[in-house]
Coordinates of C-alpha atoms in Angstrom, one line a residue:
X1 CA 4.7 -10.3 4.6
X2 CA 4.3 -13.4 6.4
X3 CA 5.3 -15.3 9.5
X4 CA 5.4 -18.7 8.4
X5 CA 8.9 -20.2 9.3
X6 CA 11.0 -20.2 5.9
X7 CA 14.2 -22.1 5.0
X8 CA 17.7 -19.9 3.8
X9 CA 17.6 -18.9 0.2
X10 CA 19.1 -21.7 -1.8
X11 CA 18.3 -24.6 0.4
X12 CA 16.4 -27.3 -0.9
X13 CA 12.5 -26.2 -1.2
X14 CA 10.8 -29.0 1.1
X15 CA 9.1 -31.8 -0.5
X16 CA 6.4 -30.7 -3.1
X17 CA 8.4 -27.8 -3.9
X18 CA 9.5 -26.6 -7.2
X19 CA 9.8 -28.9 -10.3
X20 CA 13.3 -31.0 -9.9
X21 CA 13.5 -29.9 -13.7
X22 CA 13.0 -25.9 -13.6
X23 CA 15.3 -26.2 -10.5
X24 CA 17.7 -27.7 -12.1
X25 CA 17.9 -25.2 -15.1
X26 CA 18.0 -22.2 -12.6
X27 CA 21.6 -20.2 -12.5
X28 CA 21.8 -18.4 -9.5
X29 CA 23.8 -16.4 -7.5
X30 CA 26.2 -17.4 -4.6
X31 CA 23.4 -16.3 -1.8
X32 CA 20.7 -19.1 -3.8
X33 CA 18.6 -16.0 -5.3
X34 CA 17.8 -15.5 -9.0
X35 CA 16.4 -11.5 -10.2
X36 CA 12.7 -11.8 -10.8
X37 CA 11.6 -9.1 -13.1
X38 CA 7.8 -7.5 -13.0
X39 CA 6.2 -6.8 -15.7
X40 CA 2.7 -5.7 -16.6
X41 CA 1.0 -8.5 -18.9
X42 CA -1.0 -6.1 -21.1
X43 CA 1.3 -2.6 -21.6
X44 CA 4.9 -3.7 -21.1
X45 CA 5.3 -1.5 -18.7
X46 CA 8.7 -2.6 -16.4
X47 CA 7.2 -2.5 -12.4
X48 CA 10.0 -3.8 -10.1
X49 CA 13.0 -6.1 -9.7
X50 CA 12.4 -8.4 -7.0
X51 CA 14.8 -11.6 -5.5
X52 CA 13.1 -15.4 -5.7
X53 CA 15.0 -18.7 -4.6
X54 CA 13.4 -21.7 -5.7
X55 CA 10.7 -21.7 -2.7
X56 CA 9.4 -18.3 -4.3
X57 CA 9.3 -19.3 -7.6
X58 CA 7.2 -22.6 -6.8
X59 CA 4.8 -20.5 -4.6
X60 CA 4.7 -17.6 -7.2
X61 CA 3.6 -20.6 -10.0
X62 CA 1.3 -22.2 -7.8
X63 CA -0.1 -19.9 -6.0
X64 CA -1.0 -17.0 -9.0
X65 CA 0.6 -14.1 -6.3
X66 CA 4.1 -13.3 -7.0
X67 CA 6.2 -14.2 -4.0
X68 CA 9.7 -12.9 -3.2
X69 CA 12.8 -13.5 -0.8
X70 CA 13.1 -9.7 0.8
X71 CA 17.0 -9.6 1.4
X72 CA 16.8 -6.8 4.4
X73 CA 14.1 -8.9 6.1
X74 CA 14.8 -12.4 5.3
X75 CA 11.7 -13.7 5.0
X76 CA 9.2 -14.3 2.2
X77 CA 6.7 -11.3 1.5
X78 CA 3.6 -12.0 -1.1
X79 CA 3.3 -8.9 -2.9
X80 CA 0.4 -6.9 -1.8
X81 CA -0.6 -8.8 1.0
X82 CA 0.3 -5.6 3.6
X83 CA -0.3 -3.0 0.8
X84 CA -3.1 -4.4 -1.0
X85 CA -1.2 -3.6 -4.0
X86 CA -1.4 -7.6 -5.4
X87 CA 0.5 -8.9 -8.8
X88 CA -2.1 -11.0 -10.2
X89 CA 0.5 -13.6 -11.9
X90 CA -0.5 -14.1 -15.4
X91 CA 2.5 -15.9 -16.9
X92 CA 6.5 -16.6 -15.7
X93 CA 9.6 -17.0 -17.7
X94 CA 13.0 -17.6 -17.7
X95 CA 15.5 -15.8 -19.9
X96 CA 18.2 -17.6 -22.1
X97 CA 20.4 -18.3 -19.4
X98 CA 18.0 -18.8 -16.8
X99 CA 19.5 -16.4 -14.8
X100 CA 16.6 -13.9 -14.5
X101 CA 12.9 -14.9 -14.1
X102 CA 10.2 -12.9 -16.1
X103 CA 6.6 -12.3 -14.4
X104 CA 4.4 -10.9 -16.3
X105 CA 1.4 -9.2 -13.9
X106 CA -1.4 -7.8 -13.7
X107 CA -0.6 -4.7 -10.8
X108 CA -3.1 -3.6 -8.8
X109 CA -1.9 -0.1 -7.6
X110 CA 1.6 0.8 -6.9
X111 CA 4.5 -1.8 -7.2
X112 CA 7.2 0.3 -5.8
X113 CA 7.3 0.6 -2.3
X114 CA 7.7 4.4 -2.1
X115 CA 3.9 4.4 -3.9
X116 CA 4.9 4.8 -7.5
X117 CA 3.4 2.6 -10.1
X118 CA 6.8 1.9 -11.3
X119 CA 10.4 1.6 -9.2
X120 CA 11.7 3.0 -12.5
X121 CA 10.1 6.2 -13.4
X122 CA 11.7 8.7 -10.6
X123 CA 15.2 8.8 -11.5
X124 CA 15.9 8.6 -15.8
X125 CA 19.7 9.2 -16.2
X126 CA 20.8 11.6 -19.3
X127 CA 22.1 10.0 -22.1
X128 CA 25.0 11.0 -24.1
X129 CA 26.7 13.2 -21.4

């Protein structure tokens, strides 16, 4: 978490911000937020689904920490920075529609917030019923 002063998702990031030309290929949503996927570089394995507007995209590229827009807080958090469980960024990308941002990671401890490795590995619906 941090308590530097941060602009509402989907304003323009201030000068120096994100490349005008991955800005202007971003799709996203009404509140200025695009679904940024976490994914371990070397096993595949799916961590966490976390929210970016263009001011956490150009910090998670420049800065080699994934950064997200938390939604309940409003505010920026760098993952790891309270937990000390960091995502080392070791490459980003968009999808076909660049709708949805891909970062692949390398986790240090948990990425869910309840202290699972994974947000996805508590609760696997039955198929077929």
């Amino acid at each position: 978490m941090t308590s530097t002063p941060t602009p509402t998702p989907g304003t323009p990031p201030p000068a120096g911000g994100l490349d005008p030309a991955i800005a202007a290929r971003l799709k996203r949503g009404a509140d200025g937020l695009v679904p940024a996927i976490a994914q371990q570089y070397d096993t595949g394995e799916v961590l966490m689904l976390g929210w970016m507007d263009d001011e956490a995209l150009h910090r998670t590229l420049t800065t080699g920490r994934c950064t997200y827009w938390s939604r309940s807080r409003q505010e920026y958090w760098v993952k790891g920075d309270t937990s000390g469980h960091i995502q080392q960024v070791k490459s980003v990308a968009l999808d076909c529609d660049a709708d949805t941002v891909l970062v692949w990671v390398d986790q240090t401890g948990a990425a869910c917030h309840t202290g699972e490795r994974t947000c996805f590995d508590a609760d696997v619906l039955p198929l077929g019923q």
